[in-house]
PDB file of C-alpha atoms and ligand atoms in Angstrom:
ATOM      1  CA  MET A  19     -30.766 112.429  62.301  1.00 95.00           C
ATOM      2  CA  ILE A  20     -30.121 115.954  62.287  1.00 98.00           C
ATOM      3  CA  ILE A  21     -26.286 117.136  63.698  1.00 98.00           C
ATOM      4  CA  ILE A  22     -26.817 120.277  65.348  1.00 98.00           C
ATOM      5  CA  LYS A  23     -23.152 122.303  65.156  1.00 98.00           C
ATOM      6  CA  THR A  24     -22.004 124.481  68.260  1.00 98.00           C
ATOM      7  CA  LYS A  25     -20.985 127.869  67.942  1.00 98.00           C
ATOM      8  CA  GLU A  26     -17.071 126.846  67.269  1.00 98.00           C
ATOM      9  CA  GLN A  27     -18.223 124.525  64.341  1.00 98.00           C
ATOM     10  CA  ILE A  28     -20.287 126.969  62.731  1.00 98.00           C
ATOM     11  CA  ASP A  29     -17.322 129.361  63.020  1.00 98.00           C
ATOM     12  CA  ALA A  30     -14.959 126.743  61.514  1.00 98.00           C
ATOM     13  CA  MET A  31     -17.349 126.143  58.606  1.00 99.00           C
ATOM     14  CA  ASN A  32     -17.576 129.893  58.212  1.00 98.00           C
ATOM     15  CA  GLU A  33     -14.299 129.979  57.557  1.00 98.00           C
ATOM     16  CA  ALA A  34     -14.078 127.119  54.534  1.00 98.00           C
ATOM     17  CA  GLY A  35     -17.422 129.294  53.341  1.00 98.00           C
ATOM     18  CA  LYS A  36     -15.185 132.728  53.279  1.00 98.00           C
ATOM     19  CA  LEU A  37     -12.619 130.861  51.280  1.00 98.00           C
ATOM     20  CA  LEU A  38     -15.089 129.332  49.181  1.00 98.00           C
ATOM     21  CA  ALA A  39     -16.628 132.727  48.448  1.00 98.00           C
ATOM     22  CA  GLU A  40     -13.266 134.161  47.336  1.00 98.00           C
ATOM     23  CA  CYS A  41     -12.724 131.452  45.430  1.00 98.00           C
ATOM     24  CA  HIS A  42     -15.880 132.477  43.735  1.00 98.00           C
ATOM     25  CA  ARG A  43     -14.932 136.132  43.438  1.00 98.00           C
ATOM     26  CA  ARG A  44     -11.987 135.270  41.601  1.00 98.00           C
ATOM     27  CA  ILE A  45     -13.916 132.795  38.990  1.00 98.00           C
ATOM     28  CA  ALA A  46     -16.113 136.018  38.479  1.00 98.00           C
ATOM     29  CA  GLY A  47     -12.982 137.719  37.339  1.00 98.00           C
ATOM     30  CA  MET A  48     -11.956 134.788  35.013  1.00 98.00           C
ATOM     31  CA  ILE A  49     -15.332 134.412  33.297  1.00 98.00           C
ATOM     32  CA  LYS A  50     -15.234 135.701  29.667  1.00 98.00           C
ATOM     33  CA  PRO A  51     -15.564 134.357  26.081  1.00 98.00           C
ATOM     34  CA  GLY A  52     -12.635 132.131  25.156  1.00 98.00           C
ATOM     35  CA  VAL A  53     -12.018 130.656  28.920  1.00 98.00           C
ATOM     36  CA  THR A  54     -12.699 126.943  29.516  1.00 99.00           C
ATOM     37  CA  THR A  55     -14.093 125.765  32.558  1.00 99.00           C
ATOM     38  CA  THR A  56     -10.763 123.352  33.010  1.00 99.00           C
ATOM     39  CA  GLU A  57      -8.682 126.567  33.363  1.00 98.00           C
ATOM     40  CA  ILE A  58     -11.170 127.319  36.220  1.00 99.00           C
ATOM     41  CA  ASP A  59     -11.290 123.991  37.577  1.00 99.00           C
ATOM     42  CA  GLN A  60      -7.504 124.048  37.716  1.00 98.00           C
ATOM     43  CA  PHE A  61      -7.257 127.832  39.171  1.00 98.00           C
ATOM     44  CA  VAL A  62      -9.721 126.338  42.310  1.00 98.00           C
ATOM     45  CA  GLU A  63      -7.311 123.107  42.747  1.00 98.00           C
ATOM     46  CA  LYS A  64      -3.888 125.541  42.642  1.00 98.00           C
ATOM     47  CA  PHE A  65      -6.205 128.205  44.863  1.00 98.00           C
ATOM     48  CA  LEU A  66      -7.602 125.872  47.762  1.00 98.00           C
ATOM     49  CA  ALA A  67      -3.900 123.977  47.801  1.00 98.00           C
ATOM     50  CA  GLU A  68      -2.270 127.254  48.636  1.00 98.00           C
ATOM     51  CA  ARG A  69      -4.520 127.556  51.471  1.00 98.00           C
ATOM     52  CA  GLY A  70      -4.162 124.260  52.846  1.00 98.00           C
ATOM     53  CA  ALA A  71      -8.191 123.465  51.617  1.00 98.00           C
ATOM     54  CA  HIS A  72      -9.562 120.468  49.774  1.00 98.00           C
ATOM     55  CA  PRO A  73     -12.101 120.555  46.847  1.00 98.00           C
ATOM     56  CA  GLU A  74     -14.407 117.737  48.398  1.00 98.00           C
ATOM     57  CA  GLN A  75     -16.185 116.869  45.379  1.00 98.00           C
ATOM     58  CA  LYS A  76     -13.190 115.517  43.600  1.00 98.00           C
ATOM     59  CA  GLY A  77     -13.685 111.928  44.318  1.00 98.00           C
ATOM     60  CA  TYR A  78     -17.067 112.074  46.100  1.00 98.00           C
ATOM     61  CA  ASN A  79     -18.846 108.970  44.436  1.00 98.00           C
ATOM     62  CA  GLY A  80     -16.355 109.023  42.041  1.00 98.00           C
ATOM     63  CA  TYR A  81     -17.110 112.224  40.457  1.00 98.00           C
ATOM     64  CA  PRO A  82     -13.504 113.217  38.710  1.00 98.00           C
ATOM     65  CA  TYR A  83     -13.229 117.162  39.121  1.00 98.00           C
ATOM     66  CA  ALA A  84     -12.827 119.703  41.873  1.00 98.00           C
ATOM     67  CA  THR A  85     -15.864 121.828  40.328  1.00 99.00           C
ATOM     68  CA  CYS A  86     -19.060 121.229  38.559  1.00 99.00           C
ATOM     69  CA  ALA A  87     -19.201 123.289  35.517  1.00 99.00           C
ATOM     70  CA  SER A  88     -22.719 123.394  34.212  1.00 99.00           C
ATOM     71  CA  VAL A  89     -23.299 125.345  30.626  1.00 99.00           C
ATOM     72  CA  ASN A  90     -26.275 126.668  29.370  1.00 99.00           C
ATOM     73  CA  ASP A  91     -29.098 123.781  29.572  1.00 99.00           C
ATOM     74  CA  VAL A  92     -27.067 121.533  31.939  1.00 99.00           C
ATOM     75  CA  ILE A  93     -28.774 121.802  35.190  1.00 99.00           C
ATOM     76  CA  CYS A  94     -25.999 120.797  37.639  1.00 99.00           C
ATOM     77  CA  HIS A  95     -23.082 117.975  37.733  1.00 99.00           C
ATOM     78  CA  GLY A  96     -21.190 119.159  34.536  1.00 99.00           C
ATOM     79  CA  PHE A  97     -18.002 118.414  33.670  1.00 98.00           C
ATOM     80  CA  PRO A  98     -14.942 121.059  33.299  1.00 98.00           C
ATOM     81  CA  SER A  99     -13.892 121.016  29.734  1.00 98.00           C
ATOM     82  CA  ASP A 100     -11.567 122.665  27.138  1.00 98.00           C
ATOM     83  CA  VAL A 101     -14.408 123.689  25.063  1.00 98.00           C
ATOM     84  CA  PRO A 102     -14.158 127.504  25.399  1.00 98.00           C
ATOM     85  CA  LEU A 103     -17.081 129.436  26.931  1.00 98.00           C
ATOM     86  CA  LYS A 104     -18.632 132.019  24.320  1.00 98.00           C
ATOM     87  CA  ASP A 105     -20.276 135.066  24.171  1.00 98.00           C
ATOM     88  CA  GLY A 106     -23.896 134.824  25.222  1.00 98.00           C
ATOM     89  CA  ASP A 107     -23.423 131.407  27.479  1.00 99.00           C
ATOM     90  CA  ILE A 108     -24.348 131.006  31.299  1.00 99.00           C
ATOM     91  CA  VAL A 109     -22.511 128.790  33.453  1.00 99.00           C
ATOM     92  CA  THR A 110     -23.010 127.509  37.030  1.00 99.00           C
ATOM     93  CA  ILE A 111     -19.614 126.760  38.833  1.00 99.00           C
ATOM     94  CA  ASP A 112     -20.218 124.717  41.802  1.00 99.00           C
ATOM     95  CA  MET A 113     -17.838 123.391  44.721  1.00 98.00           C
ATOM     96  CA  VAL A 114     -17.609 122.478  48.160  1.00 99.00           C
ATOM     97  CA  VAL A 115     -14.299 123.285  50.055  1.00 99.00           C
ATOM     98  CA  LYS A 116     -12.880 121.357  53.290  1.00 98.00           C
ATOM     99  CA  LEU A 117     -11.224 123.248  55.360  1.00 98.00           C
ATOM    100  CA  ASN A 118      -9.857 121.768  58.754  1.00 98.00           C
ATOM    101  CA  GLY A 119     -12.456 118.928  58.508  1.00 98.00           C
ATOM    102  CA  TRP A 120     -15.330 121.241  58.086  1.00 99.00           C
ATOM    103  CA  LEU A 121     -17.294 121.926  54.822  1.00 99.00           C
ATOM    104  CA  ALA A 122     -18.600 124.558  52.910  1.00 99.00           C
ATOM    105  CA  ASP A 123     -21.114 124.530  49.684  1.00 99.00           C
ATOM    106  CA  SER A 124     -21.865 127.042  47.119  1.00 99.00           C
ATOM    107  CA  ALA A 125     -22.753 127.193  43.418  1.00 99.00           C
ATOM    108  CA  TRP A 126     -23.104 130.355  41.278  1.00 98.00           C
ATOM    109  CA  SER A 127     -24.102 131.121  37.625  1.00 98.00           C
ATOM    110  CA  TYR A 128     -22.056 133.445  35.558  1.00 98.00           C
ATOM    111  CA  ALA A 129     -22.892 135.388  32.158  1.00 98.00           C
ATOM    112  CA  VAL A 130     -20.439 135.053  29.825  1.00 98.00           C
ATOM    113  CA  GLY A 131     -20.244 138.520  27.856  1.00 98.00           C
ATOM    114  CA  ASN A 132     -23.460 139.594  26.832  1.00 98.00           C
ATOM    115  CA  ILE A 133     -26.549 137.501  27.304  1.00 98.00           C
ATOM    116  CA  SER A 134     -30.099 137.309  26.162  1.00 98.00           C
ATOM    117  CA  GLU A 135     -33.052 139.237  28.157  1.00 98.00           C
ATOM    118  CA  GLU A 136     -34.745 135.756  29.013  1.00 98.00           C
ATOM    119  CA  ALA A 137     -31.375 134.318  30.494  1.00 98.00           C
ATOM    120  CA  GLN A 138     -30.478 137.401  32.288  1.00 98.00           C
ATOM    121  CA  HIS A 139     -34.084 137.115  33.856  1.00 98.00           C
ATOM    122  CA  LEU A 140     -33.507 133.450  34.725  1.00 99.00           C
ATOM    123  CA  LEU A 141     -30.451 134.275  36.607  1.00 98.00           C
ATOM    124  CA  ASP A 142     -31.952 137.451  38.545  1.00 98.00           C
ATOM    125  CA  VAL A 143     -35.079 135.299  39.373  1.00 99.00           C
ATOM    126  CA  THR A 144     -32.964 132.237  40.435  1.00 99.00           C
ATOM    127  CA  LYS A 145     -30.879 134.452  42.698  1.00 98.00           C
ATOM    128  CA  LYS A 146     -33.746 136.293  44.209  1.00 98.00           C
ATOM    129  CA  ALA A 147     -35.068 132.938  45.007  1.00 99.00           C
ATOM    130  CA  LEU A 148     -32.392 131.434  46.669  1.00 99.00           C
ATOM    131  CA  TYR A 149     -32.357 134.725  49.119  1.00 98.00           C
ATOM    132  CA  LEU A 150     -36.360 134.537  49.488  1.00 99.00           C
ATOM    133  CA  GLY A 151     -35.319 131.078  50.736  1.00 99.00           C
ATOM    134  CA  ILE A 152     -32.788 131.814  52.961  1.00 99.00           C
ATOM    135  CA  GLU A 153     -35.227 134.699  54.735  1.00 98.00           C
ATOM    136  CA  GLN A 154     -37.443 131.715  55.631  1.00 98.00           C
ATOM    137  CA  ALA A 155     -34.728 129.786  57.514  1.00 99.00           C
ATOM    138  CA  VAL A 156     -35.562 130.949  60.935  1.00 98.00           C
ATOM    139  CA  ILE A 157     -35.867 128.949  64.244  1.00 98.00           C
ATOM    140  CA  GLY A 158     -39.450 127.722  64.747  1.00 97.00           C
ATOM    141  CA  ASN A 159     -40.293 127.738  60.797  1.00 98.00           C
ATOM    142  CA  ARG A 160     -40.383 124.357  58.880  1.00 98.00           C
ATOM    143  CA  ILE A 161     -38.387 123.287  55.629  1.00 98.00           C
ATOM    144  CA  GLY A 162     -41.485 123.422  53.634  1.00 98.00           C
ATOM    145  CA  ASP A 163     -41.680 127.312  54.240  1.00 99.00           C
ATOM    146  CA  ILE A 164     -38.145 127.352  52.497  1.00 99.00           C
ATOM    147  CA  SER A 165     -39.267 125.269  49.851  1.00 99.00           C
ATOM    148  CA  ASN A 166     -42.404 127.019  49.255  1.00 99.00           C
ATOM    149  CA  ALA A 167     -41.115 130.504  49.193  1.00 99.00           C
ATOM    150  CA  ILE A 168     -38.684 129.654  45.900  1.00 99.00           C
ATOM    151  CA  GLN A 169     -41.174 127.781  44.495  1.00 99.00           C
ATOM    152  CA  THR A 170     -43.767 130.476  44.829  1.00 99.00           C
ATOM    153  CA  PHE A 171     -41.551 133.013  43.541  1.00 99.00           C
ATOM    154  CA  ALA A 172     -40.189 131.100  40.826  1.00 99.00           C
ATOM    155  CA  GLU A 173     -43.299 130.215  39.588  1.00 98.00           C
ATOM    156  CA  SER A 174     -44.541 133.773  39.464  1.00 98.00           C
ATOM    157  CA  GLU A 175     -41.892 134.404  37.202  1.00 98.00           C
ATOM    158  CA  ASN A 176     -42.950 131.447  34.526  1.00 98.00           C
ATOM    159  CA  LEU A 177     -40.082 129.774  35.624  1.00 99.00           C
ATOM    160  CA  SER A 178     -40.221 125.624  36.746  1.00 99.00           C
ATOM    161  CA  VAL A 179     -38.368 124.278  39.735  1.00 99.00           C
ATOM    162  CA  VAL A 180     -36.217 121.512  39.275  1.00 99.00           C
ATOM    163  CA  ARG A 181     -37.251 117.931  41.453  1.00 98.00           C
ATOM    164  CA  ASP A 182     -34.418 115.826  41.171  1.00 98.00           C
ATOM    165  CA  PHE A 183     -31.558 117.541  43.246  1.00 98.00           C
ATOM    166  CA  ILE A 184     -32.398 119.463  46.311  1.00 98.00           C
ATOM    167  CA  GLY A 185     -30.324 120.991  49.322  1.00 98.00           C
ATOM    168  CA  HIS A 186     -29.025 119.212  52.081  1.00 98.00           C
ATOM    169  CA  GLY A 187     -27.836 119.362  55.281  1.00 99.00           C
ATOM    170  CA  ILE A 188     -23.837 119.710  55.814  1.00 99.00           C
ATOM    171  CA  GLY A 189     -21.075 119.659  58.524  1.00 98.00           C
ATOM    172  CA  GLU A 190     -18.146 117.056  58.127  1.00 98.00           C
ATOM    173  CA  ASP A 191     -19.973 115.198  55.736  1.00 98.00           C
ATOM    174  CA  MET A 192     -21.107 116.928  52.364  1.00 98.00           C
ATOM    175  CA  HIS A 193     -24.835 115.260  52.342  1.00 98.00           C
ATOM    176  CA  GLU A 194     -26.656 115.215  55.967  1.00 98.00           C
ATOM    177  CA  GLU A 195     -30.035 115.530  56.716  1.00 98.00           C
ATOM    178  CA  PRO A 196     -32.496 117.456  56.593  1.00 98.00           C
ATOM    179  CA  GLN A 197     -33.390 117.188  53.027  1.00 98.00           C
ATOM    180  CA  VAL A 198     -34.404 120.902  51.650  1.00 98.00           C
ATOM    181  CA  PRO A 199     -36.593 120.507  48.561  1.00 98.00           C
ATOM    182  CA  HIS A 200     -37.203 123.824  46.359  1.00 98.00           C
ATOM    183  CA  TYR A 201     -40.724 123.096  45.876  1.00 98.00           C
ATOM    184  CA  GLY A 202     -43.723 121.966  48.150  1.00 98.00           C
ATOM    185  CA  PRO A 203     -46.484 122.977  50.512  1.00 98.00           C
ATOM    186  CA  PRO A 204     -45.447 125.336  53.437  1.00 98.00           C
ATOM    187  CA  HIS A 205     -45.684 124.476  57.173  1.00 97.00           C
ATOM    188  CA  ARG A 206     -44.492 121.051  56.355  1.00 98.00           C
ATOM    189  CA  GLY A 207     -41.368 118.980  57.127  1.00 98.00           C
ATOM    190  CA  THR A 208     -38.622 119.337  59.615  1.00 98.00           C
ATOM    191  CA  ARG A 209     -38.900 122.101  61.917  1.00 98.00           C
ATOM    192  CA  LEU A 210     -35.739 124.452  61.592  1.00 98.00           C
ATOM    193  CA  LYS A 211     -33.433 124.768  65.228  1.00 98.00           C
ATOM    194  CA  GLU A 212     -30.658 126.622  66.128  1.00 98.00           C
ATOM    195  CA  GLY A 213     -27.593 125.058  65.094  1.00 98.00           C
ATOM    196  CA  MET A 214     -28.529 123.131  62.227  1.00 98.00           C
ATOM    197  CA  VAL A 215     -26.441 123.857  59.007  1.00 99.00           C
ATOM    198  CA  ILE A 216     -28.317 123.723  55.271  1.00 99.00           C
ATOM    199  CA  THR A 217     -27.547 124.502  51.800  1.00 99.00           C
ATOM    200  CA  ILE A 218     -30.324 125.815  49.583  1.00 99.00           C
ATOM    201  CA  GLU A 219     -29.519 125.519  46.099  1.00 99.00           C
ATOM    202  CA  PRO A 220     -32.113 126.257  44.004  1.00 99.00           C
ATOM    203  CA  MET A 221     -31.857 125.263  40.032  1.00 99.00           C
ATOM    204  CA  LEU A 222     -34.679 127.149  37.865  1.00 99.00           C
ATOM    205  CA  ASN A 223     -35.454 126.330  34.552  1.00 99.00           C
ATOM    206  CA  LEU A 224     -36.859 128.538  31.459  1.00 98.00           C
ATOM    207  CA  GLY A 225     -38.743 125.518  30.173  1.00 98.00           C
ATOM    208  CA  SER A 226     -39.875 122.286  31.720  1.00 98.00           C
ATOM    209  CA  TYR A 227     -38.660 120.771  35.099  1.00 98.00           C
ATOM    210  CA  GLY A 228     -37.667 117.655  33.549  1.00 98.00           C
ATOM    211  CA  THR A 229     -34.113 115.988  33.851  1.00 98.00           C
ATOM    212  CA  LYS A 230     -32.050 113.887  31.873  1.00 98.00           C
ATOM    213  CA  ILE A 231     -28.597 112.434  32.517  1.00 98.00           C
ATOM    214  CA  ASP A 232     -25.627 112.029  29.953  1.00 98.00           C
ATOM    215  CA  ALA A 233     -23.777 108.625  29.152  1.00 98.00           C
ATOM    216  CA  ASP A 234     -20.998 110.362  31.513  1.00 98.00           C
ATOM    217  CA  GLY A 235     -23.469 108.946  34.433  1.00 98.00           C
ATOM    218  CA  TRP A 236     -23.091 112.872  35.977  1.00 98.00           C
ATOM    219  CA  THR A 237     -24.489 115.830  33.507  1.00 99.00           C
ATOM    220  CA  ALA A 238     -27.806 116.723  34.259  1.00 99.00           C
ATOM    221  CA  ARG A 239     -29.433 118.726  31.442  1.00 98.00           C
ATOM    222  CA  THR A 240     -33.162 120.143  30.854  1.00 99.00           C
ATOM    223  CA  ILE A 241     -35.347 117.527  29.093  1.00 98.00           C
ATOM    224  CA  ASP A 242     -36.392 119.969  26.840  1.00 98.00           C
ATOM    225  CA  GLY A 243     -32.704 121.887  26.125  1.00 98.00           C
ATOM    226  CA  LYS A 244     -33.575 124.789  27.585  1.00 99.00           C
ATOM    227  CA  LEU A 245     -31.352 127.094  30.198  1.00 99.00           C
ATOM    228  CA  SER A 246     -30.990 126.391  33.528  1.00 99.00           C
ATOM    229  CA  ALA A 247     -29.593 128.418  36.321  1.00 99.00           C
ATOM    230  CA  GLN A 248     -28.363 127.636  40.034  1.00 99.00           C
ATOM    231  CA  TYR A 249     -27.517 129.611  42.964  1.00 99.00           C
ATOM    232  CA  GLU A 250     -26.531 127.680  46.058  1.00 99.00           C
ATOM    233  CA  HIS A 251     -25.491 129.186  49.720  1.00 99.00           C
ATOM    234  CA  THR A 252     -24.310 127.009  52.997  1.00 99.00           C
ATOM    235  CA  LEU A 253     -26.434 128.769  56.116  1.00 99.00           C
ATOM    236  CA  ALA A 254     -26.809 127.926  59.566  1.00 99.00           C
ATOM    237  CA  ILE A 255     -30.014 128.287  61.542  1.00 98.00           C
ATOM    238  CA  THR A 256     -28.829 130.970  64.303  1.00 98.00           C
ATOM    239  CA  LYS A 257     -31.069 132.971  67.124  1.00 98.00           C
ATOM    240  CA  ASP A 258     -29.979 136.236  65.278  1.00 98.00           C
ATOM    241  CA  GLY A 259     -32.026 134.567  61.929  1.00 98.00           C
ATOM    242  CA  PRO A 260     -30.152 132.763  58.859  1.00 98.00           C
ATOM    243  CA  LEU A 261     -26.122 133.273  58.773  1.00 98.00           C
ATOM    244  CA  VAL A 262     -24.888 132.763  55.471  1.00 98.00           C
ATOM    245  CA  LEU A 263     -21.531 131.259  55.994  1.00 98.00           C
ATOM    246  CA  THR A 264     -20.763 131.326  52.028  1.00 99.00           C
ATOM    247  CA  GLU A 265     -21.640 135.249  51.448  1.00 98.00           C
ATOM    248  CA  GLN A 266     -19.348 136.643  48.392  1.00 97.00           C
ATOM    249  CA  ASN A 267     -19.934 140.721  49.524  1.00 86.00           C
ATOM    250  CA  VAL A 268     -18.732 140.626  53.145  1.00 73.00           C
TER     251      VAL A 268
HETATM  252  N1  MF3 B 313     -22.240 120.513  45.122  1.00 87.21           N
HETATM  253  C1  MF3 B 313     -23.383 119.479  44.850  1.00 87.21           C
HETATM  254  C2  MF3 B 313     -24.303 119.506  46.090  1.00 87.21           C
HETATM  255  O1  MF3 B 313     -25.001 120.472  46.115  1.00 87.21           O
HETATM  256  C3  MF3 B 313     -22.626 118.100  45.182  1.00 87.21           C
HETATM  257  C4  MF3 B 313     -22.003 117.857  43.699  1.00 87.21           C
HETATM  258  S1  MF3 B 313     -22.288 116.180  43.569  1.00 87.21           S
HETATM  259  C5  MF3 B 313     -20.171 115.898  43.105  1.00 87.21           C
HETATM  260  O2  MF3 B 313     -24.671 118.588  46.814  1.00 87.21           O
HETATM  261  F1  MF3 B 313     -20.264 114.706  43.295  1.00 87.21           F
HETATM  262  F2  MF3 B 313     -19.892 116.559  42.207  1.00 87.21           F
HETATM  263  F3  MF3 B 313     -19.481 116.228  44.596  1.00 87.21           F
HETATM  264 CO1   CO B 314     -24.909 120.983  47.777  1.00 87.21          CO
END
């Protein structure tokens, strides 16, 4: 069942989203060679605690940290670690913020120092794919229109779309209906209605879309060891079009 949110509930999610966006802006300022993702994770814990918010990922299905920190060939759900980031790495920081009982979810990929041309292309295309998906998130369209816009663009740029992890409805729970794949045919799936709140979170790979999970049970990597990137927003379907609740430049 898809839980439709009221205007007031969407406003509450937007407050969580604004806090999450501010957190990402602060992380952007911390990213440089030598910093560890443990330091970033601890910053997020402190930042949210000071504002009366909660890192929802911590303890979710036993996940041990406030953030997911996914470096280079890690697709998602990487553990923060004491290994310093190095020049040329890319890292995705993903987090879910709970504020006054309502959630927002956003992941962002960052370049560490100077990165290769192909890594920069991966970041640029993945971010653009997210926004092309968001453009399709209008009343009357279907989930498949979002999925197809992302897949079509990604593949036209010679990148592959991860199948094993997808977007989702969100509200008081992190994962609600509907499911939001980032691949598939247009004009199919759930029709979008006012008051739905979903995430769109494409993970694109330089190589093939296959995944494998580390012995820790969480860390998802590309099967061929090539780079992966991800950008994720939480957004509401409104009469005025998609309202991005986790936008960073507002
Ligand atoms: N933020 C992730 C998502 O988009 C959730 C990560 S799983 C967790 O669904 F266990 F780390 F929370
Ligand atoms: Co998500």
